[in-house]
mmCIF file of C-alpha atoms in Angstrom:
data_model
loop_
_atom_site.group_PDB
_atom_site.id
_atom_site.type_symbol
_atom_site.label_atom_id
_atom_site.label_comp_id
_atom_site.label_asym_id
_atom_site.label_seq_id
_atom_site.Cartn_x
_atom_site.Cartn_y
_atom_site.Cartn_z
ATOM 1 C CA UNK Q 1 84.576 -95.509 -19.062
ATOM 2 C CA UNK Q 2 84.127 -92.627 -16.644
ATOM 3 C CA UNK Q 3 83.453 -94.828 -13.615
ATOM 4 C CA UNK Q 4 86.438 -97.077 -14.351
ATOM 5 C CA UNK Q 5 88.747 -94.149 -15.250
ATOM 6 C CA UNK Q 6 89.455 -95.833 -18.569
ATOM 7 C CA UNK Q 7 91.589 -94.202 -21.252
ATOM 8 C CA UNK Q 8 89.262 -92.370 -23.703
ATOM 9 C CA UNK Q 9 88.968 -93.905 -27.195
ATOM 10 C CA UNK Q 10 90.773 -92.171 -30.050
ATOM 11 C CA UNK Q 11 87.611 -90.572 -31.457
ATOM 12 C CA UNK Q 12 87.402 -88.367 -28.330
ATOM 13 C CA UNK Q 13 91.011 -87.149 -28.451
ATOM 14 C CA UNK Q 14 91.607 -83.611 -29.702
ATOM 15 C CA UNK Q 15 94.501 -84.342 -32.049
ATOM 16 C CA UNK Q 16 95.235 -80.900 -33.471
ATOM 17 C CA UNK Q 17 94.367 -77.231 -33.060
ATOM 18 C CA UNK Q 18 91.315 -77.230 -35.344
ATOM 19 C CA UNK Q 19 89.062 -76.579 -32.360
ATOM 20 C CA UNK Q 20 91.428 -74.481 -30.271
ATOM 21 C CA UNK Q 21 94.324 -75.190 -27.946
ATOM 22 C CA UNK Q 22 93.781 -77.577 -25.037
ATOM 23 C CA UNK Q 23 95.803 -75.283 -22.779
ATOM 24 C CA UNK Q 24 93.779 -74.177 -19.786
ATOM 25 C CA UNK Q 25 93.174 -70.474 -19.366
ATOM 26 C CA UNK Q 26 94.414 -68.226 -16.592
ATOM 27 C CA UNK Q 27 91.376 -66.852 -14.680
ATOM 28 C CA UNK Q 28 93.174 -63.522 -14.328
ATOM 29 C CA UNK Q 29 93.161 -62.973 -18.096
ATOM 30 C CA UNK Q 30 89.619 -61.569 -18.243
ATOM 31 C CA UNK Q 31 86.087 -61.723 -16.939
ATOM 32 C CA UNK Q 32 82.536 -62.028 -18.254
ATOM 33 C CA UNK Q 33 80.321 -58.947 -17.668
ATOM 34 C CA UNK Q 34 77.460 -59.206 -15.161
ATOM 35 C CA UNK Q 35 74.355 -57.244 -16.214
ATOM 36 C CA UNK Q 36 71.211 -56.546 -14.193
ATOM 37 C CA UNK Q 37 68.513 -56.954 -16.848
ATOM 38 C CA UNK Q 38 65.777 -55.863 -14.451
ATOM 39 C CA UNK Q 39 66.923 -52.338 -15.334
ATOM 40 C CA UNK Q 40 65.692 -52.895 -18.910
ATOM 41 C CA UNK Q 41 62.114 -53.833 -17.939
ATOM 42 C CA UNK Q 42 59.307 -51.342 -18.488
ATOM 43 C CA UNK Q 43 58.444 -51.435 -14.786
ATOM 44 C CA UNK Q 44 61.976 -50.390 -13.819
ATOM 45 C CA UNK Q 45 62.179 -47.283 -11.629
ATOM 46 C CA UNK Q 46 65.950 -46.900 -11.814
ATOM 47 C CA UNK Q 47 67.722 -43.611 -12.252
ATOM 48 C CA UNK Q 48 67.956 -42.689 -15.996
ATOM 49 C CA UNK Q 49 71.734 -42.396 -15.776
ATOM 50 C CA UNK Q 50 71.965 -45.880 -14.272
ATOM 51 C CA UNK Q 51 69.742 -47.225 -17.063
ATOM 52 C CA UNK Q 52 71.902 -45.523 -19.709
ATOM 53 C CA UNK Q 53 75.054 -47.000 -18.184
ATOM 54 C CA UNK Q 54 73.583 -50.516 -18.201
ATOM 55 C CA UNK Q 55 72.575 -50.173 -21.868
ATOM 56 C CA UNK Q 56 76.138 -49.149 -22.707
ATOM 57 C CA UNK Q 57 77.433 -52.089 -20.666
ATOM 58 C CA UNK Q 58 75.141 -54.427 -22.629
ATOM 59 C CA UNK Q 59 76.225 -53.010 -25.988
ATOM 60 C CA UNK Q 60 79.896 -53.266 -25.043
ATOM 61 C CA UNK Q 61 79.496 -56.878 -23.887
ATOM 62 C CA UNK Q 62 77.694 -57.976 -27.053
ATOM 63 C CA UNK Q 63 80.152 -56.187 -29.333
ATOM 64 C CA UNK Q 64 83.189 -57.774 -27.674
ATOM 65 C CA UNK Q 65 82.510 -61.053 -25.813
ATOM 66 C CA UNK Q 66 79.028 -61.650 -27.233
ATOM 67 C CA UNK Q 67 78.280 -63.036 -23.796
ATOM 68 C CA UNK Q 68 77.279 -61.889 -20.309
ATOM 69 C CA UNK Q 69 75.855 -63.189 -17.030
ATOM 70 C CA UNK Q 70 72.283 -61.989 -16.482
ATOM 71 C CA UNK Q 71 71.068 -61.251 -12.977
ATOM 72 C CA UNK Q 72 67.782 -59.589 -12.044
ATOM 73 C CA UNK Q 73 65.987 -61.794 -14.597
ATOM 74 C CA UNK Q 74 63.014 -62.473 -12.315
ATOM 75 C CA UNK Q 75 63.007 -66.278 -12.585
ATOM 76 C CA UNK Q 76 62.745 -67.650 -9.031
ATOM 77 C CA UNK Q 77 65.903 -69.273 -7.693
ATOM 78 C CA UNK Q 78 63.779 -72.157 -6.444
ATOM 79 C CA UNK Q 79 62.647 -72.915 -10.017
ATOM 80 C CA UNK Q 80 66.240 -72.872 -11.289
ATOM 81 C CA UNK Q 81 67.235 -75.274 -8.511
ATOM 82 C CA UNK Q 82 64.322 -77.579 -9.416
ATOM 83 C CA UNK Q 83 65.340 -77.573 -13.084
ATOM 84 C CA UNK Q 84 68.886 -78.585 -12.216
ATOM 85 C CA UNK Q 85 67.587 -81.241 -9.852
ATOM 86 C CA UNK Q 86 65.314 -82.942 -12.437
ATOM 87 C CA UNK Q 87 68.246 -82.870 -14.870
ATOM 88 C CA UNK Q 88 70.452 -84.666 -12.324
ATOM 89 C CA UNK Q 89 67.690 -87.151 -11.557
ATOM 90 C CA UNK Q 90 67.173 -87.983 -15.229
ATOM 91 C CA UNK Q 91 70.868 -88.524 -15.963
ATOM 92 C CA UNK Q 92 71.168 -90.683 -12.813
ATOM 93 C CA UNK Q 93 68.560 -93.138 -14.146
ATOM 94 C CA UNK Q 94 69.668 -96.612 -15.301
ATOM 95 C CA UNK Q 95 70.852 -96.684 -18.921
ATOM 96 C CA UNK Q 96 67.888 -98.763 -20.081
ATOM 97 C CA UNK Q 97 65.481 -96.160 -18.663
ATOM 98 C CA UNK Q 98 67.251 -93.252 -20.401
ATOM 99 C CA UNK Q 99 67.408 -95.143 -23.668
ATOM 100 C CA UNK Q 100 63.611 -95.121 -23.821
ATOM 101 C CA UNK Q 101 64.089 -91.538 -25.005
ATOM 102 C CA UNK Q 102 66.965 -92.185 -27.424
ATOM 103 C CA UNK Q 103 67.093 -90.088 -30.573
ATOM 104 C CA UNK Q 104 66.989 -91.668 -34.022
ATOM 105 C CA UNK Q 105 70.339 -92.031 -35.799
ATOM 106 C CA UNK Q 106 69.972 -88.956 -38.018
ATOM 107 C CA UNK Q 107 67.949 -86.750 -35.686
ATOM 108 C CA UNK Q 108 68.909 -84.301 -32.956
ATOM 109 C CA UNK Q 109 65.867 -84.540 -30.671
ATOM 110 C CA UNK Q 110 65.965 -87.082 -27.859
ATOM 111 C CA UNK Q 111 68.643 -88.606 -25.622
ATOM 112 C CA UNK Q 112 72.121 -89.560 -26.800
ATOM 113 C CA UNK Q 113 75.543 -88.297 -27.769
ATOM 114 C CA UNK Q 114 76.956 -86.606 -30.863
ATOM 115 C CA UNK Q 115 75.218 -87.106 -34.176
ATOM 116 C CA UNK Q 116 78.065 -88.285 -36.421
ATOM 117 C CA UNK Q 117 78.224 -86.447 -39.749
ATOM 118 C CA UNK Q 118 81.922 -86.778 -40.596
ATOM 119 C CA UNK Q 119 84.582 -89.520 -40.371
ATOM 120 C CA UNK Q 120 87.015 -86.914 -39.021
ATOM 121 C CA UNK Q 121 84.602 -85.809 -36.297
ATOM 122 C CA UNK Q 122 85.974 -85.491 -32.756
ATOM 123 C CA UNK Q 123 83.362 -86.643 -30.235
ATOM 124 C CA UNK Q 124 82.318 -84.695 -27.137
ATOM 125 C CA UNK Q 125 82.648 -86.245 -23.658
ATOM 126 C CA UNK Q 126 79.001 -85.701 -22.816
ATOM 127 C CA UNK Q 127 75.470 -87.011 -23.076
ATOM 128 C CA UNK Q 128 72.477 -84.840 -23.942
ATOM 129 C CA UNK Q 129 68.723 -84.726 -23.898
ATOM 130 C CA UNK Q 130 67.444 -82.365 -26.603
ATOM 131 C CA UNK Q 131 63.808 -81.268 -26.722
ATOM 132 C CA UNK Q 132 61.657 -78.905 -28.773
ATOM 133 C CA UNK Q 133 59.704 -76.793 -26.272
ATOM 134 C CA UNK Q 134 58.058 -74.113 -28.428
ATOM 135 C CA UNK Q 135 55.923 -74.009 -30.518
ATOM 136 C CA UNK Q 136 53.961 -76.317 -28.250
ATOM 137 C CA UNK Q 137 52.335 -78.160 -31.147
ATOM 138 C CA UNK Q 138 55.813 -79.270 -32.276
ATOM 139 C CA UNK Q 139 56.681 -80.952 -28.985
ATOM 140 C CA UNK Q 140 57.475 -84.632 -29.373
ATOM 141 C CA UNK Q 141 56.334 -85.757 -25.952
ATOM 142 C CA UNK Q 142 57.609 -89.287 -26.481
ATOM 143 C CA UNK Q 143 61.068 -87.814 -25.805
ATOM 144 C CA UNK Q 144 59.998 -85.972 -22.628
ATOM 145 C CA UNK Q 145 60.939 -88.101 -19.590
ATOM 146 C CA UNK Q 146 58.153 -89.415 -17.387
ATOM 147 C CA UNK Q 147 60.708 -89.895 -14.627
ATOM 148 C CA UNK Q 148 61.195 -87.593 -12.742
ATOM 149 C CA UNK Q 149 57.413 -87.158 -12.704
ATOM 150 C CA UNK Q 150 57.603 -83.344 -12.475
ATOM 151 C CA UNK Q 151 60.117 -82.985 -15.338
ATOM 152 C CA UNK Q 152 57.570 -81.777 -17.920
ATOM 153 C CA UNK Q 153 55.908 -79.226 -15.642
ATOM 154 C CA UNK Q 154 59.211 -77.755 -14.434
ATOM 155 C CA UNK Q 155 60.676 -77.436 -17.938
ATOM 156 C CA UNK Q 156 57.467 -75.851 -19.245
ATOM 157 C CA UNK Q 157 57.315 -73.337 -16.391
ATOM 158 C CA UNK Q 158 60.977 -72.422 -16.828
ATOM 159 C CA UNK Q 159 60.750 -71.810 -20.574
ATOM 160 C CA UNK Q 160 57.516 -69.803 -20.278
ATOM 161 C CA UNK Q 161 59.298 -67.474 -17.854
ATOM 162 C CA UNK Q 162 62.391 -67.478 -20.057
ATOM 163 C CA UNK Q 163 60.325 -66.269 -23.030
ATOM 164 C CA UNK Q 164 59.549 -63.127 -21.036
ATOM 165 C CA UNK Q 165 63.258 -62.660 -20.305
ATOM 166 C CA UNK Q 166 64.099 -63.068 -23.996
ATOM 167 C CA UNK Q 167 61.498 -60.459 -24.948
ATOM 168 C CA UNK Q 168 63.156 -57.954 -22.598
ATOM 169 C CA UNK Q 169 66.587 -58.852 -23.999
ATOM 170 C CA UNK Q 170 65.549 -58.399 -27.635
ATOM 171 C CA UNK Q 171 64.154 -54.945 -26.909
ATOM 172 C CA UNK Q 172 67.260 -54.008 -24.936
ATOM 173 C CA UNK Q 173 69.579 -55.170 -27.728
ATOM 174 C CA UNK Q 174 67.598 -53.195 -30.291
ATOM 175 C CA UNK Q 175 67.615 -50.094 -28.115
ATOM 176 C CA UNK Q 176 71.353 -50.394 -27.476
ATOM 177 C CA UNK Q 177 71.904 -49.946 -31.234
ATOM 178 C CA UNK Q 178 69.200 -47.255 -31.581
ATOM 179 C CA UNK Q 179 67.081 -49.574 -33.731
ATOM 180 C CA UNK Q 180 63.329 -49.590 -34.211
ATOM 181 C CA UNK Q 181 61.663 -52.020 -31.812
ATOM 182 C CA UNK Q 182 61.165 -55.356 -33.533
ATOM 183 C CA UNK Q 183 64.189 -55.019 -35.840
ATOM 184 C CA UNK Q 184 65.596 -58.289 -34.486
ATOM 185 C CA UNK Q 185 62.569 -60.025 -32.974
ATOM 186 C CA UNK Q 186 60.437 -59.685 -36.136
ATOM 187 C CA UNK Q 187 62.969 -61.743 -38.069
ATOM 188 C CA UNK Q 188 62.296 -64.718 -35.801
ATOM 189 C CA UNK Q 189 58.640 -64.947 -36.901
ATOM 190 C CA UNK Q 190 55.481 -65.528 -34.889
ATOM 191 C CA UNK Q 191 56.384 -69.168 -34.267
ATOM 192 C CA UNK Q 192 60.049 -68.916 -33.385
ATOM 193 C CA UNK Q 193 61.659 -72.034 -31.984
ATOM 194 C CA UNK Q 194 62.805 -72.603 -28.430
ATOM 195 C CA UNK Q 195 64.803 -75.770 -27.904
ATOM 196 C CA UNK Q 196 66.160 -77.064 -24.614
ATOM 197 C CA UNK Q 197 69.245 -79.206 -24.237
ATOM 198 C CA UNK Q 198 70.146 -80.905 -20.958
ATOM 199 C CA UNK Q 199 73.882 -81.627 -20.828
ATOM 200 C CA UNK Q 200 75.674 -84.233 -18.722
ATOM 201 C CA UNK Q 201 79.475 -84.214 -18.454
ATOM 202 C CA UNK Q 202 80.893 -87.201 -16.520
ATOM 203 C CA UNK Q 203 84.421 -87.144 -15.075
ATOM 204 C CA UNK Q 204 87.161 -87.897 -17.595
ATOM 205 C CA UNK Q 205 90.573 -89.457 -16.963
ATOM 206 C CA UNK Q 206 92.272 -87.225 -19.567
ATOM 207 C CA UNK Q 207 90.964 -83.643 -19.332
ATOM 208 C CA UNK Q 208 94.203 -82.564 -21.025
ATOM 209 C CA UNK Q 209 93.138 -84.365 -24.224
ATOM 210 C CA UNK Q 210 89.316 -84.490 -24.191
ATOM 211 C CA UNK Q 211 86.653 -81.771 -24.269
ATOM 212 C CA UNK Q 212 83.136 -81.893 -22.867
ATOM 213 C CA UNK Q 213 82.099 -79.860 -25.896
ATOM 214 C CA UNK Q 214 84.596 -78.893 -28.570
ATOM 215 C CA UNK Q 215 84.988 -75.251 -29.546
ATOM 216 C CA UNK Q 216 82.041 -73.868 -31.496
ATOM 217 C CA UNK Q 217 79.713 -70.927 -31.908
ATOM 218 C CA UNK Q 218 75.957 -71.461 -31.535
ATOM 219 C CA UNK Q 219 73.566 -71.717 -34.463
ATOM 220 C CA UNK Q 220 70.848 -69.853 -32.578
ATOM 221 C CA UNK Q 221 69.798 -66.236 -32.377
ATOM 222 C CA UNK Q 222 70.312 -66.228 -28.626
ATOM 223 C CA UNK Q 223 71.320 -68.954 -26.188
ATOM 224 C CA UNK Q 224 70.565 -68.894 -22.467
ATOM 225 C CA UNK Q 225 72.487 -71.294 -20.254
ATOM 226 C CA UNK Q 226 71.768 -72.384 -16.703
ATOM 227 C CA UNK Q 227 75.137 -73.612 -15.448
ATOM 228 C CA UNK Q 228 75.859 -76.252 -12.849
ATOM 229 C CA UNK Q 229 75.595 -74.556 -9.451
ATOM 230 C CA UNK Q 230 79.030 -75.799 -8.328
ATOM 231 C CA UNK Q 231 81.187 -77.144 -11.166
ATOM 232 C CA UNK Q 232 82.586 -74.825 -13.837
ATOM 233 C CA UNK Q 233 84.024 -75.716 -17.226
ATOM 234 C CA UNK Q 234 82.544 -73.275 -19.742
ATOM 235 C CA UNK Q 235 85.052 -71.032 -21.515
ATOM 236 C CA UNK Q 236 84.702 -68.155 -24.001
ATOM 237 C CA UNK Q 237 87.408 -67.369 -26.572
ATOM 238 C CA UNK Q 238 88.368 -63.687 -26.550
ATOM 239 C CA UNK Q 239 91.507 -61.867 -27.684
ATOM 240 C CA UNK Q 240 93.166 -65.201 -28.547
ATOM 241 C CA UNK Q 241 92.656 -66.460 -24.975
ATOM 242 C CA UNK Q 242 90.221 -68.859 -23.337
ATOM 243 C CA UNK Q 243 88.328 -67.068 -20.554
ATOM 244 C CA UNK Q 244 86.592 -69.014 -17.775
ATOM 245 C CA UNK Q 245 82.900 -68.284 -17.242
ATOM 246 C CA UNK Q 246 82.559 -68.425 -13.440
ATOM 247 C CA UNK Q 247 79.683 -70.153 -11.705
ATOM 248 C CA UNK Q 248 77.087 -67.715 -10.337
ATOM 249 C CA UNK Q 249 74.422 -70.182 -9.111
ATOM 250 C CA UNK Q 250 71.266 -68.243 -10.011
ATOM 251 C CA UNK Q 251 72.543 -66.144 -12.914
ATOM 252 C CA UNK Q 252 71.794 -67.013 -16.529
ATOM 253 C CA UNK Q 253 74.632 -67.018 -19.058
ATOM 254 C CA UNK Q 254 73.445 -65.273 -22.223
ATOM 255 C CA UNK Q 255 75.482 -65.686 -25.371
ATOM 256 C CA UNK Q 256 74.587 -64.688 -28.903
ATOM 257 C CA UNK Q 257 74.420 -67.150 -31.752
ATOM 258 C CA UNK Q 258 75.540 -66.801 -35.353
ATOM 259 C CA UNK Q 259 72.121 -65.647 -36.521
ATOM 260 C CA UNK Q 260 72.264 -62.588 -34.275
ATOM 261 C CA UNK Q 261 75.724 -61.746 -35.604
ATOM 262 C CA UNK Q 262 74.230 -61.855 -39.110
ATOM 263 C CA UNK Q 263 71.208 -59.727 -38.149
ATOM 264 C CA UNK Q 264 73.451 -57.114 -36.520
ATOM 265 C CA UNK Q 265 75.685 -57.076 -39.626
ATOM 266 C CA UNK Q 266 78.638 -58.210 -37.552
ATOM 267 C CA UNK Q 267 78.327 -55.553 -34.832
ATOM 268 C CA UNK Q 268 77.300 -58.098 -32.201
ATOM 269 C CA UNK Q 269 79.542 -61.143 -31.858
ATOM 270 C CA UNK Q 270 78.707 -64.832 -31.684
ATOM 271 C CA UNK Q 271 81.420 -66.132 -29.354
ATOM 272 C CA UNK Q 272 83.482 -69.248 -29.806
ATOM 273 C CA UNK Q 273 83.103 -71.332 -26.642
ATOM 274 C CA UNK Q 274 83.878 -74.787 -25.296
ATOM 275 C CA UNK Q 275 83.449 -76.963 -22.193
ATOM 276 C CA UNK Q 276 86.386 -78.533 -20.355
ATOM 277 C CA UNK Q 277 86.318 -81.908 -18.635
ATOM 278 C CA UNK Q 278 87.727 -82.735 -15.198
ATOM 279 C CA UNK Q 279 88.840 -85.897 -13.438
ATOM 280 C CA UNK Q 280 86.547 -86.096 -10.429
ATOM 281 C CA UNK Q 281 83.310 -84.090 -10.704
ATOM 282 C CA UNK Q 282 80.307 -84.576 -12.942
ATOM 283 C CA UNK Q 283 78.714 -81.422 -14.349
ATOM 284 C CA UNK Q 284 75.229 -80.664 -15.673
ATOM 285 C CA UNK Q 285 73.818 -77.638 -17.474
ATOM 286 C CA UNK Q 286 70.634 -76.651 -19.300
ATOM 287 C CA UNK Q 287 70.946 -74.682 -22.531
ATOM 288 C CA UNK Q 288 67.980 -73.022 -24.225
ATOM 289 C CA UNK Q 289 68.220 -71.950 -27.857
ATOM 290 C CA UNK Q 290 65.965 -69.346 -29.472
ATOM 291 C CA UNK Q 291 65.902 -69.705 -33.266
ATOM 292 C CA UNK Q 292 63.877 -68.163 -36.108
ATOM 293 C CA UNK Q 293 61.257 -70.245 -37.890
ATOM 294 C CA UNK Q 294 63.280 -72.538 -40.219
ATOM 295 C CA UNK Q 295 61.666 -71.135 -43.378
ATOM 296 C CA UNK Q 296 62.017 -67.532 -42.197
ATOM 297 C CA UNK Q 297 64.732 -65.683 -44.092
ATOM 298 C CA UNK Q 298 67.033 -63.610 -41.907
ATOM 299 C CA UNK Q 299 69.623 -61.016 -42.808
ATOM 300 C CA UNK Q 300 71.347 -57.830 -41.649
ATOM 301 C CA UNK Q 301 69.003 -55.078 -40.425
ATOM 302 C CA UNK Q 302 68.936 -52.397 -43.146
ATOM 303 C CA UNK Q 303 69.497 -49.662 -40.571
ATOM 304 C CA UNK Q 304 72.906 -51.206 -39.785
ATOM 305 C CA UNK Q 305 74.141 -51.104 -43.396
ATOM 306 C CA UNK Q 306 75.813 -47.985 -44.787
ATOM 307 C CA UNK Q 307 78.895 -46.874 -46.699
ATOM 308 C CA UNK Q 308 81.094 -47.113 -43.610
ATOM 309 C CA UNK Q 309 79.743 -50.569 -42.745
ATOM 310 C CA UNK Q 310 78.620 -52.343 -45.924
ATOM 311 C CA UNK Q 311 76.541 -55.509 -45.852
ATOM 312 C CA UNK Q 312 78.705 -58.384 -44.585
ATOM 313 C CA UNK Q 313 76.269 -61.298 -44.883
ATOM 314 C CA UNK Q 314 73.750 -62.568 -47.394
ATOM 315 C CA UNK Q 315 70.205 -63.432 -46.367
ATOM 316 C CA UNK Q 316 69.865 -67.036 -45.221
ATOM 317 C CA UNK Q 317 67.163 -69.442 -44.081
ATOM 318 C CA UNK Q 318 67.253 -72.709 -42.131
ATOM 319 C CA UNK Q 319 70.623 -71.607 -40.805
ATOM 320 C CA UNK Q 320 70.546 -74.078 -37.912
ATOM 321 C CA UNK Q 321 70.986 -77.142 -40.124
ATOM 322 C CA UNK Q 322 73.623 -75.379 -42.213
ATOM 323 C CA UNK Q 323 75.574 -74.385 -39.107
ATOM 324 C CA UNK Q 324 75.605 -77.903 -37.665
ATOM 325 C CA UNK Q 325 76.957 -79.435 -40.857
ATOM 326 C CA UNK Q 326 79.717 -76.807 -41.049
ATOM 327 C CA UNK Q 327 80.622 -77.275 -37.372
ATOM 328 C CA UNK Q 328 81.099 -81.029 -37.595
ATOM 329 C CA UNK Q 329 83.175 -80.715 -40.787
ATOM 330 C CA UNK Q 330 85.482 -78.116 -39.253
ATOM 331 C CA UNK Q 331 84.092 -75.219 -41.321
ATOM 332 C CA UNK Q 332 82.897 -71.856 -39.991
ATOM 333 C CA UNK Q 333 79.245 -71.230 -40.896
ATOM 334 C CA UNK Q 334 79.543 -67.449 -40.553
ATOM 335 C CA UNK Q 335 82.381 -67.412 -43.083
ATOM 336 C CA UNK Q 336 80.288 -69.497 -45.451
ATOM 337 C CA UNK Q 337 77.404 -67.012 -45.076
ATOM 338 C CA UNK Q 338 79.496 -63.977 -45.996
ATOM 339 C CA UNK Q 339 78.901 -62.115 -49.248
#
């Protein structure tokens, strides 16, 4: 359909405002904060005032947008370029080769498109390859592509380095709210999940009617996105406006998921976001989701509950599955989790 510029089928058409207006945003309406997370590392030798300012910048970003662009993360630019390149190479393979890694009908892991859970579901104009990366003993290597030959090694190296970045971010988020270290990270458990999703957005003849990904908030604790190095499309919803997330080739887009909004008792925000389509350029991205162990119960940190800010959410477990079902049925998981 993309190659032939065919009219998209009805199941891809956004028919109403359930998932947000299709109107494109004005880039002048706002911007996404850029934060140098190297300042938060223990080895940082920055001026204390500069460190304090960056912590305040982080807190402000997570309390408003729930999203920022991370620079100074320490992951080599060459590795990020390699990760994007193996993603492009995989999606460029013949269909029969990619379908070797197809997911089962009712599963998420593997290659394919939307898992259909509702007759009213609007489909995304994208293909995906979803993989469990950590814990290592839960990897289903039959879904990990053998072509490109260095795919496995590059993804493993990237996520190992990303785990170190996430550790720094958790500690920085806790410190920004004056919490005891481990207040958030301990709720994830010793075997927290890290899932990777490679996204492929082909050109679309009707970007005014079709979304690459419809508006949603993430089910995760934190999500880290490596964007396409040239083609934009990601937008964050803030102050009733869609804000473009600009392409910064070697930055990582960090956005909080619903589970972090619950843990912070609503202080941090899990942003609504979407991906636009365009008529002439394909786009790829790599999203990495950090989630608690499925059987690990999470809830608001006690230190963030008081008379002025009472508990907003009940304790929940296996939130990821619950969130997905709500999303596809047009319900808001965070509203369903409220007391």
